[in-house]
Amino acid sequence: MSMAKGARSPLTVVVIYPDLLGTYGDGGNGLVLARRAKWRGLDVSLVQAPSDRPVPRGDIYCIGGGEDGPQVRAASTLIADGTLTRAVEDGAVILGVCAGFQLLGREFPDAADRPHDGLGLLDVTTRKGTDLRAVGELVATVEPDAPRDPDGSALPALTGFENHGGVTTIGPGASPLARVITGVGNGGGDGTEGAWSGRVIGTYLHGPVLARNVALADLLLGWALVSRGERLPLVWLEDGEENALRAERLAMAGTVKLSARLRHVPRPRR
Ligand code: GLN
């Protein structure tokens, strides 16, 4: 069936390489975006993009966390594909989580600490940390100059969990997303968590992050719609379950803070 002349294409949310970057359930970010768009009456398409096919054009791309080997394959395949770089130039939104965050940057290490090229869409660089892996609940307050709600209010504190060995430093071309309250985050000693530049956001928060932080999901939807010359419809979503989850996890993180041992576990020796 052909589309009526002048009809808009659906808002397209693409989950990048679930076969390589599906370890931490971050594909749920795509689901959250698609559901929240649909609940507001938008025509939306959720696309799973496997690593053996060209990356499709989309309005929002979600890149999840993964293990070191698949992360290297994902980065080199995405660089060769080229679609993400062109899409960002055209105003697409990207959310990268953990391995997805690191591969959006300039360089990241593999398990043997060899450096690999990232996509260079965020001015961040990741190195191997100490022999402690950052594992546990992560809470961070959004930086004052980080992206805000369309009404100008700051996003509420971000909650999620982290599980990474990499330490990420932010260059002058990107800005920190948030400041760590509980947990490790970027880990470079400056207390920052995640980074952003334009419509590209990277974070260490799993959860999935958009299930625990629906305000961030709505911010990404708003950006994608502005790129299309549209606006996020003013439909109030009840979010009772999401807010209960946030409250429970934030309380849990308060408990974890008392026991730092729970946040760091030694990296297994190879
Ligand atoms: N392999 C990366 C690291 O340990 C990313 C891990 C992840 O995606 N959770 O730093």
PDB file of N, CA and C in Angstrom, residues 19-65:
ATOM      1  N   ASP A  19      21.636  -7.508  18.374  1.00  0.00           N
ATOM      2  CA  ASP A  19      22.383  -8.766  18.399  1.00  0.00           C
ATOM      3  C   ASP A  19      23.753  -8.593  19.049  1.00  0.00           C
ATOM      4  N   LEU A  20      24.316  -7.386  19.021  1.00  0.00           N
ATOM      5  CA  LEU A  20      25.641  -7.141  19.621  1.00  0.00           C
ATOM      6  C   LEU A  20      25.530  -6.379  20.940  1.00  0.00           C
ATOM      7  N   LEU A  21      24.561  -5.492  21.016  1.00  0.00           N
ATOM      8  CA  LEU A  21      24.484  -4.569  22.154  1.00  0.00           C
ATOM      9  C   LEU A  21      23.170  -4.748  22.914  1.00  0.00           C
ATOM     10  N   GLY A  22      22.827  -6.012  23.163  1.00  0.00           N
ATOM     11  CA  GLY A  22      21.568  -6.293  23.850  1.00  0.00           C
ATOM     12  C   GLY A  22      21.744  -6.817  25.263  1.00  0.00           C
ATOM     13  N   THR A  23      22.997  -6.839  25.735  1.00  0.00           N
ATOM     14  CA  THR A  23      23.309  -7.510  27.007  1.00  0.00           C
ATOM     15  C   THR A  23      22.547  -6.945  28.204  1.00  0.00           C
ATOM     16  N   TYR A  24      22.334  -5.636  28.214  1.00  0.00           N
ATOM     17  CA  TYR A  24      21.837  -4.984  29.435  1.00  0.00           C
ATOM     18  C   TYR A  24      20.372  -4.554  29.347  1.00  0.00           C
ATOM     19  N   GLY A  25      19.681  -5.017  28.323  1.00  0.00           N
ATOM     20  CA  GLY A  25      18.259  -4.677  28.208  1.00  0.00           C
ATOM     21  C   GLY A  25      18.010  -3.243  27.772  1.00  0.00           C
ATOM     22  N   ASP A  26      19.046  -2.583  27.219  1.00  0.00           N
ATOM     23  CA  ASP A  26      18.863  -1.174  26.841  1.00  0.00           C
ATOM     24  C   ASP A  26      17.960  -0.994  25.624  1.00  0.00           C
ATOM     25  N   GLY A  27      17.637  -2.100  24.938  1.00  0.00           N
ATOM     26  CA  GLY A  27      16.667  -2.023  23.851  1.00  0.00           C
ATOM     27  C   GLY A  27      15.325  -1.515  24.365  1.00  0.00           C
ATOM     28  N   GLY A  28      15.098  -1.663  25.672  1.00  0.00           N
ATOM     29  CA  GLY A  28      13.881  -1.133  26.291  1.00  0.00           C
ATOM     30  C   GLY A  28      13.744   0.365  26.095  1.00  0.00           C
ATOM     31  N   ASN A  29      14.856   1.068  25.889  1.00  0.00           N
ATOM     32  CA  ASN A  29      14.761   2.517  25.646  1.00  0.00           C
ATOM     33  C   ASN A  29      13.929   2.809  24.398  1.00  0.00           C
ATOM     34  N   GLY A  30      14.137   1.981  23.360  1.00  0.00           N
ATOM     35  CA  GLY A  30      13.368   2.159  22.126  1.00  0.00           C
ATOM     36  C   GLY A  30      11.880   1.929  22.381  1.00  0.00           C
ATOM     37  N   LEU A  31      11.597   0.905  23.184  1.00  0.00           N
ATOM     38  CA  LEU A  31      10.209   0.585  23.513  1.00  0.00           C
ATOM     39  C   LEU A  31       9.556   1.740  24.278  1.00  0.00           C
ATOM     40  N   VAL A  32      10.273   2.307  25.244  1.00  0.00           N
ATOM     41  CA  VAL A  32       9.722   3.418  26.032  1.00  0.00           C
ATOM     42  C   VAL A  32       9.413   4.597  25.110  1.00  0.00           C
ATOM     43  N   LEU A  33      10.343   4.926  24.219  1.00  0.00           N
ATOM     44  CA  LEU A  33      10.121   6.057  23.303  1.00  0.00           C
ATOM     45  C   LEU A  33       8.906   5.806  22.415  1.00  0.00           C
ATOM     46  N   ALA A  34       8.838   4.593  21.869  1.00  0.00           N
ATOM     47  CA  ALA A  34       7.730   4.282  20.945  1.00  0.00           C
ATOM     48  C   ALA A  34       6.392   4.325  21.679  1.00  0.00           C
ATOM     49  N   ARG A  35       6.346   3.759  22.901  1.00  0.00           N
ATOM     50  CA  ARG A  35       5.087   3.744  23.657  1.00  0.00           C
ATOM     51  C   ARG A  35       4.653   5.156  24.027  1.00  0.00           C
ATOM     52  N   ARG A  36       5.605   5.967  24.488  1.00  0.00           N
ATOM     53  CA  ARG A  36       5.235   7.322  24.930  1.00  0.00           C
ATOM     54  C   ARG A  36       4.773   8.170  23.738  1.00  0.00           C
ATOM     55  N   ALA A  37       5.356   7.901  22.574  1.00  0.00           N
ATOM     56  CA  ALA A  37       4.903   8.603  21.367  1.00  0.00           C
ATOM     57  C   ALA A  37       3.488   8.147  21.003  1.00  0.00           C
ATOM     58  N   LYS A  38       3.268   6.834  21.055  1.00  0.00           N
ATOM     59  CA  LYS A  38       1.958   6.281  20.691  1.00  0.00           C
ATOM     60  C   LYS A  38       0.876   6.754  21.656  1.00  0.00           C
ATOM     61  N   TRP A  39       1.199   6.764  22.958  1.00  0.00           N
ATOM     62  CA  TRP A  39       0.215   7.211  23.958  1.00  0.00           C
ATOM     63  C   TRP A  39      -0.197   8.661  23.703  1.00  0.00           C
ATOM     64  N   ARG A  40       0.636   9.403  23.031  1.00  0.00           N
ATOM     65  CA  ARG A  40       0.290  10.790  22.703  1.00  0.00           C
ATOM     66  C   ARG A  40      -0.346  10.914  21.315  1.00  0.00           C
ATOM     67  N   GLY A  41      -0.673   9.777  20.722  1.00  0.00           N
ATOM     68  CA  GLY A  41      -1.389   9.792  19.455  1.00  0.00           C
ATOM     69  C   GLY A  41      -0.499   9.958  18.238  1.00  0.00           C
ATOM     70  N   LEU A  42       0.823   9.830  18.412  1.00  0.00           N
ATOM     71  CA  LEU A  42       1.725   9.991  17.264  1.00  0.00           C
ATOM     72  C   LEU A  42       1.827   8.687  16.478  1.00  0.00           C
ATOM     73  N   ASP A  43       2.070   8.818  15.198  1.00  0.00           N
ATOM     74  CA  ASP A  43       2.322   7.663  14.338  1.00  0.00           C
ATOM     75  C   ASP A  43       3.802   7.316  14.496  1.00  0.00           C
ATOM     76  N   VAL A  44       4.093   6.149  15.052  1.00  0.00           N
ATOM     77  CA  VAL A  44       5.490   5.831  15.396  1.00  0.00           C
ATOM     78  C   VAL A  44       5.845   4.427  14.923  1.00  0.00           C
ATOM     79  N   SER A  45       7.089   4.264  14.533  1.00  0.00           N
ATOM     80  CA  SER A  45       7.574   2.956  14.102  1.00  0.00           C
ATOM     81  C   SER A  45       8.828   2.621  14.911  1.00  0.00           C
ATOM     82  N   LEU A  46       8.854   1.431  15.512  1.00  0.00           N
ATOM     83  CA  LEU A  46      10.022   0.975  16.281  1.00  0.00           C
ATOM     84  C   LEU A  46      10.741  -0.079  15.449  1.00  0.00           C
ATOM     85  N   VAL A  47      12.000   0.178  15.120  1.00  0.00           N
ATOM     86  CA  VAL A  47      12.753  -0.692  14.213  1.00  0.00           C
ATOM     87  C   VAL A  47      13.954  -1.284  14.950  1.00  0.00           C
ATOM     88  N   GLN A  48      14.083  -2.608  14.919  1.00  0.00           N
ATOM     89  CA  GLN A  48      15.284  -3.261  15.457  1.00  0.00           C
ATOM     90  C   GLN A  48      16.268  -3.389  14.292  1.00  0.00           C
ATOM     91  N   ALA A  49      17.474  -2.842  14.436  1.00  0.00           N
ATOM     92  CA  ALA A  49      18.430  -2.810  13.319  1.00  0.00           C
ATOM     93  C   ALA A  49      19.591  -3.770  13.598  1.00  0.00           C
ATOM     94  N   PRO A  50      19.588  -4.980  12.992  1.00  0.00           N
ATOM     95  CA  PRO A  50      20.665  -5.942  13.246  1.00  0.00           C
ATOM     96  C   PRO A  50      21.969  -5.537  12.551  1.00  0.00           C
ATOM     97  N   SER A  51      23.088  -6.069  13.066  1.00  0.00           N
ATOM     98  CA  SER A  51      24.407  -5.610  12.605  1.00  0.00           C
ATOM     99  C   SER A  51      24.768  -6.115  11.210  1.00  0.00           C
ATOM    100  N   ASP A  52      24.004  -7.071  10.653  1.00  0.00           N
ATOM    101  CA  ASP A  52      24.352  -7.568   9.311  1.00  0.00           C
ATOM    102  C   ASP A  52      23.569  -6.840   8.211  1.00  0.00           C
ATOM    103  N   ARG A  53      22.886  -5.761   8.558  1.00  0.00           N
ATOM    104  CA  ARG A  53      22.126  -4.986   7.552  1.00  0.00           C
ATOM    105  C   ARG A  53      22.518  -3.526   7.651  1.00  0.00           C
ATOM    106  N   PRO A  54      22.342  -2.767   6.563  1.00  0.00           N
ATOM    107  CA  PRO A  54      22.601  -1.324   6.632  1.00  0.00           C
ATOM    108  C   PRO A  54      21.713  -0.689   7.695  1.00  0.00           C
ATOM    109  N   VAL A  55      22.241   0.305   8.382  1.00  0.00           N
ATOM    110  CA  VAL A  55      21.456   1.016   9.400  1.00  0.00           C
ATOM    111  C   VAL A  55      20.370   1.826   8.689  1.00  0.00           C
ATOM    112  N   PRO A  56      19.102   1.643   9.081  1.00  0.00           N
ATOM    113  CA  PRO A  56      18.026   2.405   8.425  1.00  0.00           C
ATOM    114  C   PRO A  56      18.011   3.863   8.881  1.00  0.00           C
ATOM    115  N   ARG A  57      17.409   4.743   8.080  1.00  0.00           N
ATOM    116  CA  ARG A  57      17.246   6.132   8.502  1.00  0.00           C
ATOM    117  C   ARG A  57      16.179   6.187   9.586  1.00  0.00           C
ATOM    118  N   GLY A  58      16.425   7.024  10.582  1.00  0.00           N
ATOM    119  CA  GLY A  58      15.470   7.132  11.676  1.00  0.00           C
ATOM    120  C   GLY A  58      15.513   8.519  12.277  1.00  0.00           C
ATOM    121  N   ASP A  59      14.585   8.779  13.189  1.00  0.00           N
ATOM    122  CA  ASP A  59      14.540  10.068  13.887  1.00  0.00           C
ATOM    123  C   ASP A  59      15.285   9.993  15.219  1.00  0.00           C
ATOM    124  N   ILE A  60      15.207   8.832  15.885  1.00  0.00           N
ATOM    125  CA  ILE A  60      15.912   8.637  17.156  1.00  0.00           C
ATOM    126  C   ILE A  60      16.600   7.276  17.108  1.00  0.00           C
ATOM    127  N   TYR A  61      17.876   7.261  17.472  1.00  0.00           N
ATOM    128  CA  TYR A  61      18.640   6.013  17.530  1.00  0.00           C
ATOM    129  C   TYR A  61      18.999   5.709  18.975  1.00  0.00           C
ATOM    130  N   CYS A  62      18.793   4.446  19.391  1.00  0.00           N
ATOM    131  CA  CYS A  62      19.176   4.003  20.728  1.00  0.00           C
ATOM    132  C   CYS A  62      20.291   2.971  20.582  1.00  0.00           C
ATOM    133  N   ILE A  63      21.407   3.217  21.260  1.00  0.00           N
ATOM    134  CA  ILE A  63      22.544   2.293  21.209  1.00  0.00           C
ATOM    135  C   ILE A  63      22.796   1.820  22.634  1.00  0.00           C
ATOM    136  N   GLY A  64      22.791   0.505  22.841  1.00  0.00           N
ATOM    137  CA  GLY A  64      22.865  -0.021  24.195  1.00  0.00           C
ATOM    138  C   GLY A  64      24.262  -0.439  24.613  1.00  0.00           C
ATOM    139  N   GLY A  65      24.333  -0.990  25.822  1.00  0.00           N
ATOM    140  CA  GLY A  65      25.588  -1.498  26.368  1.00  0.00           C
ATOM    141  C   GLY A  65      25.865  -2.905  25.866  1.00  0.00           C
TER     142      GLY A  65
END
